[in-house]
């Protein structure tokens, strides 16, 4: 692993199903973030974690949950997917807080039908 | 609250210079980032300004005026590969602007 990875690359999901998007980084960064990107709306922060064991809500957290059991992994879970959650999801990490450069994963394209 | 304003689209010719402006209003401020995002790819870091003035990095420069809530990204000697979206992100609440889509024509 080099940098930050996400899985799956893309997914089509039926509404009401549960889905976990995976994110792993090997840079030993303290902070990690989940964004969604929709046409015309830009990147919007869903949840973040400043360090292992802590998480916080971003701009659009409803319908999503996260956990940060260790430094490397930051999964995003949709408990019951809805069509409005169709989007491209980016995971990112930074060495420290939001004042540091963020490194982004390649993204997961999620379609909820 | 936090508002970020960037032009939606810009076009320019190969070899030219283009300036992408960003104005922002934020309750707290600790610097401003610019990211580049090619279509279908993840954003990548371009620059970070924490003090007023111009930061130059090769063909790209970024300017910040904290008192005016204003920044710009200056791209010189444009190349076709510079066609991308450019995202302005003042620090504080980890909010990004919607981005400026730049198209460079031969």
XYZ file of N, CA and C in Angstrom:
657
model
N 0.857 -1.187 0.000
C 0.000 0.000 0.000
C 0.890 1.234 0.000
N 0.571 2.179 -0.859
C 1.331 3.412 -0.915
C 0.367 4.578 -0.908
N 0.317 5.315 0.211
C -0.553 6.468 0.257
C -1.889 6.118 0.888
N -2.938 6.404 0.166
C -4.284 6.208 0.696
C -5.131 5.468 -0.335
N -5.786 4.424 0.085
C -6.573 3.604 -0.826
C -8.016 3.542 -0.371
N -8.901 3.307 -1.334
C -10.329 3.179 -1.059
C -10.871 1.948 -1.765
N -11.883 1.349 -1.169
C -12.550 0.217 -1.793
C -14.024 0.221 -1.389
N -14.919 -0.158 -2.313
C -14.631 -0.521 -3.702
C -14.392 0.715 -4.571
N -14.010 0.502 -5.821
C -13.849 1.604 -6.764
C -15.209 2.164 -7.154
N -16.144 1.263 -7.364
C -17.508 1.668 -7.668
C -18.472 0.593 -7.173
N -19.709 1.007 -6.956
C -20.709 0.084 -6.422
C -22.093 0.565 -6.804
N -22.931 -0.390 -7.206
C -24.351 -0.102 -7.397
C -25.102 -0.815 -6.282
N -25.963 -0.089 -5.610
C -26.575 -0.576 -4.384
C -28.074 -0.338 -4.424
N -28.832 -1.303 -3.937
C -30.273 -1.116 -3.842
C -30.605 -0.272 -2.628
N -31.578 0.578 -2.759
C -32.007 1.413 -1.639
C -32.398 0.535 -0.459
N -32.029 0.984 0.738
C -32.335 0.240 1.947
C -31.226 -0.696 2.404
N -30.259 -0.950 1.513
C -29.165 -1.833 1.875
C -28.113 -1.093 2.695
N -27.365 -1.856 3.466
C -26.256 -1.320 4.256
C -24.972 -1.433 3.444
N -24.124 -0.431 3.550
C -22.890 -0.429 2.763
C -21.776 0.218 3.556
N -20.586 -0.390 3.503
C -19.417 0.212 4.136
C -18.368 0.494 3.085
N -17.945 1.740 3.022
C -16.853 2.149 2.146
C -15.568 2.121 2.972
N -14.545 1.498 2.406
C -13.311 1.330 3.167
C -12.263 2.355 2.749
N -11.455 2.755 3.707
C -10.374 3.710 3.473
C -9.199 3.334 4.361
N -8.027 3.207 3.749
C -6.815 2.852 4.486
C -5.663 3.721 4.022
N -4.889 4.227 5.012
C -3.699 5.004 4.663
C -2.492 4.439 5.399
N -1.331 4.547 4.760
C -0.107 4.007 5.361
C 0.910 5.106 5.635
N 0.440 6.332 5.753
C 1.329 7.463 5.967
C 1.416 7.853 7.448
N 0.722 7.102 8.291
C 0.667 7.372 9.736
C 0.128 8.764 10.025
N -0.805 9.215 9.166
C -1.438 10.504 9.397
C -2.433 10.417 10.547
N -2.466 11.455 11.360
C -3.394 11.467 12.485
C -4.831 11.703 12.047
N -5.019 12.632 11.100
C -6.366 13.051 10.738
C -6.843 12.376 9.455
N -8.124 12.022 9.440
C -8.742 11.444 8.250
C -10.123 12.038 8.046
N -10.574 12.026 6.806
C -11.808 12.735 6.433
C -12.571 11.933 5.382
N -13.879 12.106 5.375
C -14.719 11.606 4.308
C -15.486 12.774 3.695
N -15.428 12.844 2.355
C -16.162 13.855 1.600
C -17.059 13.154 0.577
N -18.101 13.851 0.184
C -18.850 13.455 -0.995
C -18.774 14.602 -1.995
N -18.766 14.232 -3.278
C -18.662 15.259 -4.313
C -19.788 15.067 -5.306
N -20.597 16.076 -5.428
C -21.733 16.067 -6.344
C -21.612 17.233 -7.292
N -22.078 17.028 -8.516
C -21.973 18.054 -9.546
C -22.631 19.346 -9.087
N -21.886 20.434 -9.178
C -22.417 21.739 -8.812
C -22.355 22.058 -7.326
N -22.032 21.064 -6.513
C -21.993 21.297 -5.064
C -20.595 21.181 -4.493
N -19.663 20.707 -5.267
C -18.303 20.618 -4.780
C -18.113 19.528 -3.745
N -17.006 19.603 -3.050
C -16.672 18.647 -1.996
C -17.359 19.065 -0.696
N -18.049 18.136 -0.076
C -18.693 18.429 1.201
C -18.245 17.404 2.237
N -17.871 17.878 3.392
C -17.345 17.029 4.447
C -18.470 16.280 5.147
N -18.316 14.971 5.266
C -19.326 14.132 5.920
C -18.955 13.925 7.392
N -17.806 13.318 7.615
C -17.277 13.101 8.954
C -15.769 13.244 8.907
N -15.176 13.439 10.073
C -13.733 13.517 10.153
C -13.265 12.880 11.456
N -11.954 12.646 11.524
C -11.357 12.105 12.742
C -9.992 12.755 12.908
N -9.791 13.446 14.003
C -8.513 14.123 14.234
C -7.427 13.169 14.722
N -7.854 12.060 15.323
C -6.903 11.064 15.795
C -7.653 9.778 16.064
N -6.931 8.662 16.134
C -7.574 7.370 16.388
C -8.394 7.444 17.668
N -9.623 6.912 17.584
C -10.502 6.892 18.742
C -11.466 8.049 18.836
N -11.297 9.053 17.953
C -12.193 10.216 17.973
C -12.766 10.454 16.589
N -14.010 10.908 16.553
C -14.635 11.277 15.283
C -15.466 12.534 15.484
N -15.786 13.218 14.374
C -16.609 14.411 14.449
C -17.481 14.526 13.220
N -18.541 15.299 13.340
C -19.473 15.487 12.236
C -19.043 16.662 11.371
N -19.225 16.483 10.069
C -18.937 17.544 9.132
C -20.194 18.279 8.729
N -20.209 18.709 7.480
C -21.304 19.520 6.958
C -22.565 18.704 6.670
N -22.390 17.451 6.210
C -23.525 16.621 5.795
C -23.436 15.222 6.399
N -23.576 15.072 7.713
C -23.349 13.771 8.356
C -24.540 12.813 8.380
N -25.753 13.348 8.118
C -26.952 12.530 8.294
C -26.975 11.339 7.342
N -27.244 10.148 7.902
C -27.315 8.930 7.105
C -25.992 8.189 7.014
N -24.948 8.767 7.617
C -23.618 8.176 7.578
C -23.062 8.008 8.992
N -22.225 6.979 9.169
C -21.492 6.837 10.414
C -20.067 6.414 10.108
N -19.169 6.703 11.036
C -17.764 6.353 10.872
C -17.231 5.798 12.178
N -16.081 5.138 12.074
C -15.360 4.679 13.249
C -13.879 4.842 12.973
N -13.095 4.956 14.031
C -11.644 5.105 13.862
C -10.979 4.272 14.960
N -10.929 2.975 14.726
C -10.389 2.046 15.722
C -8.866 2.108 15.773
N -8.233 2.490 14.663
C -6.775 2.580 14.620
C -6.373 3.734 13.709
N -5.088 3.972 13.597
C -4.607 5.117 12.815
C -4.867 4.954 11.327
N -4.779 3.718 10.823
C -4.758 3.507 9.380
C -6.130 3.472 8.714
N -7.156 3.034 9.420
C -8.436 2.747 8.777
C -9.540 3.697 9.208
N -10.380 4.060 8.264
C -11.472 4.995 8.567
C -12.673 4.631 7.694
N -13.424 3.594 8.047
C -14.560 3.172 7.226
C -15.768 4.091 7.373
N -16.508 4.230 6.286
C -17.738 5.022 6.258
C -18.895 4.071 5.998
N -19.912 4.100 6.844
C -21.047 3.195 6.718
C -22.330 3.945 6.423
N -23.062 3.432 5.427
C -24.407 3.896 5.144
C -25.334 2.825 5.692
N -26.056 3.125 6.741
C -26.860 2.102 7.421
C -28.021 1.623 6.550
N -28.660 2.530 5.845
C -29.784 2.202 4.982
C -29.750 3.179 3.810
N -29.133 2.761 2.722
C -28.848 3.686 1.616
C -30.124 4.242 0.978
N -30.036 5.505 0.572
C -31.129 6.166 -0.149
C -30.568 6.745 -1.457
N -31.414 6.940 -2.464
C -30.915 7.438 -3.766
C -30.143 8.758 -3.679
N -30.481 9.611 -2.713
C -29.782 10.901 -2.590
C -28.334 10.728 -2.129
N -27.971 9.512 -1.742
C -26.587 9.238 -1.378
C -25.758 8.783 -2.581
N -26.337 8.786 -3.742
C -25.591 8.559 -4.968
C -24.597 9.693 -5.146
N -23.307 9.346 -5.223
C -22.283 10.378 -5.241
C -20.923 9.722 -5.458
N -19.902 10.552 -5.565
C -18.525 10.075 -5.512
C -17.990 10.414 -4.126
N -17.449 9.413 -3.461
C -16.970 9.571 -2.093
C -15.444 9.549 -2.075
N -14.868 10.568 -1.463
C -13.420 10.655 -1.320
C -13.038 10.590 0.145
N -12.057 9.766 0.415
C -11.424 9.722 1.722
C -10.129 10.515 1.624
N -9.743 11.178 2.692
C -8.506 11.957 2.694
C -7.843 11.840 4.053
N -6.559 12.143 4.093
C -5.852 12.158 5.364
C -4.884 13.323 5.380
N -4.519 13.743 6.579
C -3.508 14.800 6.731
C -2.685 14.518 7.968
N -1.474 15.064 7.944
C -0.528 14.778 9.021
C -1.069 15.256 10.353
N -1.671 16.433 10.353
C -2.196 16.963 11.598
C -3.643 17.340 11.423
N -3.957 18.571 11.727
C -5.333 19.056 11.688
C -5.686 19.552 10.299
N -6.774 20.294 10.210
C -7.220 20.826 8.924
C -6.255 21.859 8.368
N -5.229 22.248 9.121
C -4.278 23.229 8.645
C -3.152 22.589 7.841
N -3.235 21.305 7.662
C -2.223 20.591 6.897
C -2.797 20.102 5.570
N -1.920 19.990 4.592
C -2.281 19.473 3.275
C -2.983 18.133 3.406
N -4.058 17.970 2.643
C -4.780 16.702 2.640
C -4.382 15.873 1.426
N -4.261 14.573 1.648
C -3.990 13.613 0.590
C -5.270 12.811 0.368
N -5.703 12.759 -0.873
C -6.986 12.137 -1.181
C -6.804 10.746 -1.779
N -7.741 9.857 -1.425
C -7.818 8.573 -2.088
C -8.440 8.717 -3.458
N -8.466 7.641 -4.241
C -8.956 7.702 -5.623
C -10.467 7.836 -5.757
N -11.175 7.633 -4.667
C -12.628 7.816 -4.709
C -13.396 6.520 -4.922
N -14.645 6.533 -4.452
C -15.602 5.436 -4.682
C -16.845 6.045 -5.309
N -17.212 5.515 -6.466
C -18.431 5.992 -7.134
C -19.579 5.097 -6.709
N -20.534 5.659 -5.981
C -21.650 4.891 -5.435
C -22.950 5.326 -6.096
N -23.693 4.333 -6.566
C -25.009 4.587 -7.143
C -26.038 3.817 -6.336
N -27.038 4.526 -5.816
C -28.106 3.902 -5.045
C -29.387 3.957 -5.863
N -29.930 2.789 -6.139
C -31.131 2.726 -6.989
C -32.399 2.501 -6.178
N -20.731 31.328 9.945
C -20.919 30.678 8.663
C -19.702 30.856 7.776
N -19.708 30.170 6.666
C -18.569 30.252 5.757
C -19.083 30.229 4.334
N -18.727 31.233 3.554
C -19.084 31.298 2.148
C -17.825 31.400 1.323
N -17.812 30.670 0.211
C -16.679 30.689 -0.711
C -17.222 30.928 -2.099
N -16.610 31.853 -2.829
C -17.095 32.194 -4.152
C -15.957 32.107 -5.155
N -16.151 31.283 -6.184
C -15.201 31.149 -7.288
C -15.986 31.165 -8.587
N -15.376 31.615 -9.688
C -16.071 31.495 -10.975
C -16.282 30.027 -11.310
N -17.366 29.732 -11.978
C -17.699 28.341 -12.281
C -16.809 27.785 -13.375
N -16.613 28.576 -14.422
C -15.825 28.111 -15.556
C -14.957 29.226 -16.105
N -13.801 28.831 -16.656
C -12.920 29.767 -17.351
C -12.294 29.032 -18.530
N -11.969 29.782 -19.555
C -11.260 29.211 -20.690
C -10.029 30.060 -20.977
N -9.013 29.421 -21.532
C -7.781 30.134 -21.860
C -7.064 29.373 -22.966
N -6.057 30.025 -23.518
C -5.299 29.437 -24.620
C -3.956 28.937 -24.125
N -3.485 27.881 -24.719
C -2.182 27.319 -24.391
C -1.114 28.407 -24.462
N -0.244 28.464 -23.436
C 0.819 29.449 -23.385
C 0.440 30.744 -22.696
N -0.848 30.934 -22.454
C -1.330 32.170 -21.832
C -1.198 32.117 -20.317
N -1.649 33.192 -19.663
C -1.703 33.302 -18.200
C -3.168 33.419 -17.797
N -3.540 32.745 -16.719
C -4.919 32.850 -16.231
C -4.903 33.030 -14.720
N -5.830 33.834 -14.242
C -5.964 34.080 -12.803
C -7.330 33.615 -12.344
N -7.348 32.744 -11.363
C -8.598 32.219 -10.806
C -8.787 32.838 -9.426
N -9.872 33.570 -9.267
C -10.127 34.281 -8.020
C -10.985 33.480 -7.056
N -10.799 33.760 -5.791
C -11.593 33.126 -4.732
C -11.827 34.156 -3.633
N -13.079 34.396 -3.323
C -13.397 35.245 -2.172
C -14.094 34.390 -1.136
N -13.872 34.711 0.119
C -14.408 33.861 1.179
C -14.794 34.706 2.388
N -15.717 34.159 3.138
C -16.074 34.710 4.436
C -16.041 33.539 5.393
N -15.281 33.663 6.457
C -15.167 32.558 7.389
C -15.057 33.074 8.809
N -15.571 32.300 9.746
C -15.562 32.714 11.147
C -14.185 32.557 11.762
N -13.371 31.690 11.233
C -12.002 31.499 11.702
C -11.113 31.267 10.506
N -9.853 31.553 10.637
C -8.981 31.433 9.464
C -7.576 31.068 9.906
N -7.033 30.038 9.239
C -5.652 29.650 9.493
C -4.937 29.300 8.206
N -5.307 29.971 7.146
C -4.647 29.711 5.875
C -5.641 29.292 4.815
N -5.174 29.240 3.584
C -6.037 28.874 2.461
C -5.296 27.930 1.532
N -5.988 26.875 1.139
C -5.430 25.878 0.235
C -6.005 26.040 -1.173
N -5.208 25.669 -2.151
C -5.681 25.459 -3.517
C -5.367 24.006 -3.891
N -6.378 23.359 -4.478
C -6.220 21.998 -4.966
C -6.578 21.968 -6.442
N -5.956 21.025 -7.148
C -6.265 20.777 -8.554
C -6.972 19.436 -8.660
N -7.991 19.365 -9.487
C -8.694 18.105 -9.677
C -8.979 17.893 -11.153
N -8.318 16.889 -11.744
C -8.629 16.509 -13.109
C -9.902 15.681 -13.120
N -10.610 15.728 -14.221
C -11.890 15.033 -14.352
C -11.728 13.552 -14.028
N -12.570 13.057 -13.133
C -12.552 11.643 -12.783
C -11.456 11.236 -11.820
N -10.723 12.233 -11.308
C -9.628 11.926 -10.399
C -9.825 12.618 -9.051
N -8.941 12.308 -8.128
C -8.996 12.918 -6.802
C -8.308 14.285 -6.814
N -8.691 15.172 -5.909
C -7.980 16.449 -5.784
C -6.541 16.220 -5.339
N -5.653 17.096 -5.803
C -4.261 17.061 -5.348
C -3.846 18.466 -4.926
N -3.007 18.541 -3.927
C -2.572 19.786 -3.338
C -1.741 20.620 -4.306
N -2.045 21.921 -4.347
C -1.240 22.839 -5.149
C -0.474 23.820 -4.277
N -1.193 24.485 -3.357
C -0.529 25.533 -2.592
C -1.251 25.791 -1.285
N -0.526 26.446 -0.373
C -1.074 26.818 0.926
C -0.533 28.189 1.288
N -1.424 29.129 1.545
C -1.042 30.470 1.987
C -1.569 30.707 3.385
N -0.693 31.111 4.289
C -1.150 31.441 5.638
C -0.928 32.919 5.924
N 0.047 33.533 5.259
C 0.317 34.958 5.400
C -0.060 35.693 4.120
N -0.297 36.987 4.243
C -0.595 37.802 3.070
C 0.583 37.795 2.104
N 0.257 37.845 0.825
C 1.306 37.947 -0.176
C 1.250 36.825 -1.182
N 2.278 36.785 -1.989
C 2.346 35.865 -3.115
C 3.318 34.731 -2.814
N 2.853 33.516 -3.061
C 3.703 32.324 -2.958
C 3.882 31.769 -4.361
N 5.125 31.635 -4.788
C 5.383 31.160 -6.146
C 5.962 29.766 -6.113
N 5.437 28.924 -7.013
C 5.908 27.543 -7.109
C 5.882 27.153 -8.578
N 6.989 27.394 -9.250
C 7.055 27.054 -10.667
C 6.097 27.892 -11.490
N 5.281 27.230 -12.288
C 4.333 27.954 -13.142
C 3.122 28.466 -12.357
N 2.952 27.951 -11.141
C 1.780 28.315 -10.348
C 2.181 29.256 -9.212
N 1.344 30.265 -8.980
C 1.524 31.173 -7.849
C 0.172 31.342 -7.172
N 0.205 31.586 -5.877
C -1.035 31.837 -5.160
C -0.857 33.061 -4.280
N -1.898 33.879 -4.255
C -1.883 35.139 -3.510
C -2.976 35.133 -2.459
N -2.696 35.775 -1.330
C -3.684 35.861 -0.257
C -3.718 37.270 0.321
N -4.944 37.759 0.545
C -5.169 38.974 1.322
C -6.192 38.633 2.390
N -5.739 38.484 3.614
C -6.641 38.083 4.694
C -7.646 39.183 5.023
N -7.213 40.428 4.975
C -8.120 41.529 5.312
C -9.256 41.641 4.307
N -9.017 41.266 3.077
C -10.052 41.353 2.037
C -10.778 40.029 1.821
N -10.353 38.972 2.488
C -10.984 37.670 2.267
C -10.864 37.255 0.810
N -9.661 37.361 0.280
C -9.466 37.198 -1.163
C -8.188 36.434 -1.437
N -8.276 35.535 -2.415
C -7.114 34.798 -2.867
C -7.220 34.614 -4.368
N -6.093 34.442 -5.012
C -6.133 34.020 -6.402
C -5.030 33.028 -6.677
N -5.279 32.207 -7.688
C -4.295 31.255 -8.209
C -3.919 31.726 -9.599
N -2.633 31.889 -9.837
C -2.133 32.366 -11.120
C -1.398 31.227 -11.818
N -1.838 30.910 -13.003
C -1.208 29.844 -13.772
C -0.557 30.466 -15.007
N 0.741 30.270 -15.143
C 1.488 30.849 -16.269
C 1.832 29.768 -17.283
N 2.125 30.201 -18.499
C 2.569 29.278 -19.555
C 1.654 28.057 -19.611
N 0.371 28.342 -19.753
C -0.620 27.288 -19.691
C -0.325 26.138 -20.641
N -0.587 24.939 -20.159
C -0.434 23.730 -20.957
C -1.780 23.020 -20.993
N -1.944 22.159 -21.979
C -3.214 21.428 -22.116
C -3.527 20.645 -20.846
N -2.491 20.116 -20.199
C -2.691 19.300 -19.003
C -3.196 20.117 -17.808
N -3.187 21.438 -17.926
C -3.722 22.287 -16.860
C -5.244 22.342 -16.884
N -5.858 21.768 -17.900
C -7.321 21.687 -17.944
C -7.790 20.821 -16.785
N -8.484 21.433 -15.855
C -8.888 20.754 -14.617
C -9.782 21.704 -13.837
N -10.282 21.211 -12.725
C -10.983 22.089 -11.784
C -10.020 22.512 -10.698
N -10.158 23.758 -10.238
C -9.295 24.299 -9.203
C -10.168 24.684 -8.005
N -9.861 24.089 -6.867
C -10.687 24.224 -5.678
C -9.998 25.112 -4.650
N -10.730 26.088 -4.172
C -10.253 26.991 -3.124
C -10.791 26.476 -1.797
N -9.942 26.438 -0.768
C -10.382 25.892 0.523
C -9.757 26.665 1.673
N -10.460 27.685 2.174
C -9.954 28.339 3.379
C -10.094 27.383 4.559
N -9.103 27.323 5.413
C -9.163 26.417 6.558
C -10.171 26.946 7.572
N -10.593 26.126 8.410
C -11.523 26.405 9.503
C -12.486 25.229 9.617
N -13.452 25.168 8.748
C -14.449 24.108 8.837
C -14.279 23.065 7.743
N -13.132 23.003 7.116
C -12.859 22.022 6.075
C -13.894 22.099 4.962
N -14.208 23.302 4.551
C -15.171 23.511 3.480
C -14.432 23.945 2.227
N -14.776 23.310 1.106
C -14.171 23.634 -0.176
C -15.139 24.467 -1.006
N -14.587 25.342 -1.844
C -15.398 25.997 -2.850
C -15.852 24.969 -3.876
N -16.840 25.354 -4.686
C -17.359 24.425 -5.689
C -16.382 24.227 -6.833
N -15.359 25.052 -6.907
C -14.322 24.851 -7.907
C -14.531 25.648 -9.177
N -13.426 25.938 -9.841
C -13.434 26.613 -11.140
C -12.927 25.628 -12.183
N -13.764 25.356 -13.162
C -13.365 24.439 -14.219
C -12.642 25.231 -15.301
N -11.361 24.937 -15.484
C -10.537 25.622 -16.476
C -10.341 24.732 -17.697
N -10.642 25.279 -18.846
C -10.381 24.566 -20.098
C -9.318 25.330 -20.876
N -8.264 24.606 -21.237
C -7.173 25.205 -22.015
C -7.269 24.699 -23.440
N -7.304 25.623 -24.376
C -7.426 25.277 -25.793
C -6.102 25.531 -26.516
N -5.856 24.722 -27.567
C -4.592 24.911 -28.312
C -4.588 26.244 -29.062
